[in-house]
mmCIF file of C-alpha atoms in Angstrom:
data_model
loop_
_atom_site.group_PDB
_atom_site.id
_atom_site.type_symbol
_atom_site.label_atom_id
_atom_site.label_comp_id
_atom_site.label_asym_id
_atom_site.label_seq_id
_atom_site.Cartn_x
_atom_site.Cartn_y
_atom_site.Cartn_z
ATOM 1 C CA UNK U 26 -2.016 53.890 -0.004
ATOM 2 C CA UNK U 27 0.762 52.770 -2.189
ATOM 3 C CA UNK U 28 2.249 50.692 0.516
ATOM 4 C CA UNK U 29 -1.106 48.970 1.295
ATOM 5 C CA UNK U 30 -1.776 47.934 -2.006
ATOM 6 C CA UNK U 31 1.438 46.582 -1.945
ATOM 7 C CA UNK U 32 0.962 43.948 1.221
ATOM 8 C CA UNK U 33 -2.589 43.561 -0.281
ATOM 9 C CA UNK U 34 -1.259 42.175 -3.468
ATOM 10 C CA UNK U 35 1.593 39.973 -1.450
ATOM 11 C CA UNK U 36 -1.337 38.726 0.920
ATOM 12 C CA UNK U 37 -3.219 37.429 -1.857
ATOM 13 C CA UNK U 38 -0.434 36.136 -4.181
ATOM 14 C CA UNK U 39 1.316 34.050 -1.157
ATOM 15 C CA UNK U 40 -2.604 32.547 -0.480
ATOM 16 C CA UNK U 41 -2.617 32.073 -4.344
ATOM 17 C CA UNK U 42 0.818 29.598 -3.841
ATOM 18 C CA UNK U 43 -0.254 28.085 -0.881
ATOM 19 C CA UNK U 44 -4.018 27.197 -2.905
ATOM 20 C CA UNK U 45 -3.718 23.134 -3.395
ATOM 21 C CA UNK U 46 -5.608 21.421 -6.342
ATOM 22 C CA UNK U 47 -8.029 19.423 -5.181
ATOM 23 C CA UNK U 48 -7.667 15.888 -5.602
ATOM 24 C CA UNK U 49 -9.932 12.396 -5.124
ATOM 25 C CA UNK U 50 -9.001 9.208 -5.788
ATOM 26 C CA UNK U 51 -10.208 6.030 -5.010
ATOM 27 C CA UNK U 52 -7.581 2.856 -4.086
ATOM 28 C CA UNK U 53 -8.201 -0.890 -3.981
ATOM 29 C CA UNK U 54 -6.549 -3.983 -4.382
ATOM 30 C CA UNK U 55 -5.668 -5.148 -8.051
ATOM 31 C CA UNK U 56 -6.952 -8.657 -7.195
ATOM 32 C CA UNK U 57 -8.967 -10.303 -4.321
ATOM 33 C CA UNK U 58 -10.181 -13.660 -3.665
ATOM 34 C CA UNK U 59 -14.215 -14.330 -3.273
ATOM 35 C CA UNK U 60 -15.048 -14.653 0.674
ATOM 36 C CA UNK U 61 -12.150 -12.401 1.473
ATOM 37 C CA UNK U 62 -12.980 -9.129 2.820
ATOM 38 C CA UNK U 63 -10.862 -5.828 1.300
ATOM 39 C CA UNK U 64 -11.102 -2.514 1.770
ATOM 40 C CA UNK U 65 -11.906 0.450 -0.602
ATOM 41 C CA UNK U 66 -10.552 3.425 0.352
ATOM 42 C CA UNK U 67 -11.838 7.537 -1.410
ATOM 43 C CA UNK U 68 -9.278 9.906 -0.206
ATOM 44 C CA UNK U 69 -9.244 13.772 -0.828
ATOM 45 C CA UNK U 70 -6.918 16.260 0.003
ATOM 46 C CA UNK U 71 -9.542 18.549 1.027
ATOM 47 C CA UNK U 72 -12.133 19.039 3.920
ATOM 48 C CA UNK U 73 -14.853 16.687 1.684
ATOM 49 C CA UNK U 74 -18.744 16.409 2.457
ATOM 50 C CA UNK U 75 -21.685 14.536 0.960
ATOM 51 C CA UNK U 76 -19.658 11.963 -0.385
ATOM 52 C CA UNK U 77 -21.465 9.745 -3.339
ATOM 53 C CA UNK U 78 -20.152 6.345 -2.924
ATOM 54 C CA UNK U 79 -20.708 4.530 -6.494
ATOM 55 C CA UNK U 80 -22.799 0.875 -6.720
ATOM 56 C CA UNK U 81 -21.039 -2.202 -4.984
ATOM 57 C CA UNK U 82 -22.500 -4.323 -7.430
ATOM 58 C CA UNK U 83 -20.905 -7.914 -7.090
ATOM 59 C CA UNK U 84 -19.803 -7.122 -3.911
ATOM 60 C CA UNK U 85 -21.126 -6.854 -0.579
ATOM 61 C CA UNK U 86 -20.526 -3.926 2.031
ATOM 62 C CA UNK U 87 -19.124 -5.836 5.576
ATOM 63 C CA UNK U 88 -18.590 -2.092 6.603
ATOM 64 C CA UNK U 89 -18.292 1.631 6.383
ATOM 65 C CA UNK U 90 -18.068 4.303 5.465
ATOM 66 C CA UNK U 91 -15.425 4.876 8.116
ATOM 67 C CA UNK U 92 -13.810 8.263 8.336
ATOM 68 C CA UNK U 93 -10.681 9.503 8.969
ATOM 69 C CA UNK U 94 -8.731 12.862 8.703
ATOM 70 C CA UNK U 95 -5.252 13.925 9.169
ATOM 71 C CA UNK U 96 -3.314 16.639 8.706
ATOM 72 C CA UNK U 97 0.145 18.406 9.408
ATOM 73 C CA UNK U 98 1.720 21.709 9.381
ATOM 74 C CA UNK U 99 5.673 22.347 9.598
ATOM 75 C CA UNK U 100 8.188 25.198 8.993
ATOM 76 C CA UNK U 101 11.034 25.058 7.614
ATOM 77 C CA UNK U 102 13.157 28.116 6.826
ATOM 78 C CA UNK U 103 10.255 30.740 7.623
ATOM 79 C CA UNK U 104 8.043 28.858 5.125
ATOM 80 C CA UNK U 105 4.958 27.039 6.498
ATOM 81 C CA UNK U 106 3.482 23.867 4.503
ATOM 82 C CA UNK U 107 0.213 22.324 5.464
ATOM 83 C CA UNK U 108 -1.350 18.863 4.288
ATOM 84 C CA UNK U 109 -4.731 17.412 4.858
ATOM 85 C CA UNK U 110 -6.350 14.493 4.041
ATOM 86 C CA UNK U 111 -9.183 12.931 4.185
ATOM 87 C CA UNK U 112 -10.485 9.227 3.725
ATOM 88 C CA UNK U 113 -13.613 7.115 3.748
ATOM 89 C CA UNK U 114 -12.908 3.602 3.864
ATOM 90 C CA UNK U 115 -15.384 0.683 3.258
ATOM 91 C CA UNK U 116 -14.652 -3.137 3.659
ATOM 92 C CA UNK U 117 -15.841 -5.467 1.013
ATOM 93 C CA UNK U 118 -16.288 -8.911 -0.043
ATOM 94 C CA UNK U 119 -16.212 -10.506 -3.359
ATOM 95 C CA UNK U 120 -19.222 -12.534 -4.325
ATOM 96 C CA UNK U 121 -17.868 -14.554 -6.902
ATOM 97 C CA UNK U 122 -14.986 -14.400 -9.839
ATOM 98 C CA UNK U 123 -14.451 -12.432 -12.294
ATOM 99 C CA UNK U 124 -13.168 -8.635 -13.571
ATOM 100 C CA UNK U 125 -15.242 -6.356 -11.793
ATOM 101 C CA UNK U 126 -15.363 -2.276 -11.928
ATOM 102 C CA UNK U 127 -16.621 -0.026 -9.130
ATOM 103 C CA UNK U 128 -17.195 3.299 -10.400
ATOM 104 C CA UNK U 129 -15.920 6.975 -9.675
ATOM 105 C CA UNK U 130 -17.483 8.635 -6.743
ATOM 106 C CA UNK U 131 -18.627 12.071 -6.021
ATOM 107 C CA UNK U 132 -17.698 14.537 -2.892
ATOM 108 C CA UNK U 133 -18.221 17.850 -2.283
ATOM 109 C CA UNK U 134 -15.347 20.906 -1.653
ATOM 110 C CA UNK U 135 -16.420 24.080 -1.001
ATOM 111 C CA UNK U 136 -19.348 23.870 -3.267
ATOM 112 C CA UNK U 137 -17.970 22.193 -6.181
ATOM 113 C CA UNK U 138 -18.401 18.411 -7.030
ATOM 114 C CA UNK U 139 -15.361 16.234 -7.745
ATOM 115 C CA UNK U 140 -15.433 12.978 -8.769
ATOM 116 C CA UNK U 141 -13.510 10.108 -8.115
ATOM 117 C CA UNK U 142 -11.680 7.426 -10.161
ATOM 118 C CA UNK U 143 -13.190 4.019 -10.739
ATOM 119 C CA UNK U 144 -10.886 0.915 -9.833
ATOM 120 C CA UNK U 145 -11.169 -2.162 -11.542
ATOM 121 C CA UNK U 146 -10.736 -5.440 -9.673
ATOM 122 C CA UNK U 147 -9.986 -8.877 -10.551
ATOM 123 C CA UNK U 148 -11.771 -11.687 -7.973
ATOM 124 C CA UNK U 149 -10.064 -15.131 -8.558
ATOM 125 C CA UNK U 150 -11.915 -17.902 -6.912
ATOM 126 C CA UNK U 151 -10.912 -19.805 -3.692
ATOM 127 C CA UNK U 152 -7.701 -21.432 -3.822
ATOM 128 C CA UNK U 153 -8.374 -25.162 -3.915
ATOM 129 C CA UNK U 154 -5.215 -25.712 -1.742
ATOM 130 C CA UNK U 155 -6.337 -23.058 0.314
ATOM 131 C CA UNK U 156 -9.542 -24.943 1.112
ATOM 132 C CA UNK U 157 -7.622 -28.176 1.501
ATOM 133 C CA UNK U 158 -5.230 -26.341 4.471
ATOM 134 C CA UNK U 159 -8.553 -24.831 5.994
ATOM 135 C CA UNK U 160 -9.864 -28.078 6.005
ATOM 136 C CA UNK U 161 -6.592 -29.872 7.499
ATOM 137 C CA UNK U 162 -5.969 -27.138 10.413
ATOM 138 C CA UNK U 163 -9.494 -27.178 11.435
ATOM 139 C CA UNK U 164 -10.000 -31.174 11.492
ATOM 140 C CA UNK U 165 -6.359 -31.439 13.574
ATOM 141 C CA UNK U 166 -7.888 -31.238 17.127
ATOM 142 C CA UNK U 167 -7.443 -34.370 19.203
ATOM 143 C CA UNK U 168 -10.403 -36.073 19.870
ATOM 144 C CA UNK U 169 -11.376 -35.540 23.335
ATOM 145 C CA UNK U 170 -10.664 -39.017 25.509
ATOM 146 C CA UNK U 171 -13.762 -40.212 28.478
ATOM 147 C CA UNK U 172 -11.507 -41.396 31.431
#
């Protein structure tokens, strides 16, 4: 009996160590020009459902949510580490400048509700110079000749 108690206690002490806090974040890019799409990614390190995507206001949703998972297991020295993760990406576009916030979001792991972090984004407006080059490369074809 002793000796079972024993393994029993081990069992659930080496699942305690193994256990990973669960974490959600969201990622975008500090600044973005209007007409450009980006993408917003929500990753968690945890089998996630029923994800809560915040309010795109200001921007419009080209795409998504697009989902992807990976995950890895190795050994090393008799000791086995796993990772998993798993992301919902959406592509955007900026609607017009400014400093713009897209709040947290919310996904479920086994039964609990976590919530993301909101990203703040900064949306400068169409490079003049850009439009200028746009403008140049597209006007550059030769004019067609009759013969």
């Amino acid at each position: 009996m002793r000796k079972f108690l024993t393994i029993a206690l081990s069992i659930c002490f080496s699942v305690y160590c193994i256990a990973e806090e669960v974490t959600f974040k969201s990622q975008a890019p500090n600044q973005v020009i209007v007409g450009r799409p980006f993408q917003l990614t929500f990753s968690v390190n945890h089998r996630g459902k029923d994800l809560r995507a915040p309010e795109f206001t200001n921007f419009e949703v080209l795409a998504g949510p697009y989902t992807s998972t990976s995950s890895s297991t190795s050994f090393v020295n008799g000791h086995r580490t796993s990772t998993f993760n798993q992301t919902y990406t959406y592509t955007l576009i900026a609607q017009h400048p400014g400093t713009f916030t897209i709040g947290p979001a919310n996904i479920k792991v086994d039964g609990e509700t976590y919530q993301s972090n909101g990203v703040r984004i900064q949306v400068l407006p169409e490079d003049e110079q850009t439009t200028a080059d746009n403008t140049t490369s597209s006007s550059s074809q030769r004019p067609q000749t009759q013969r």
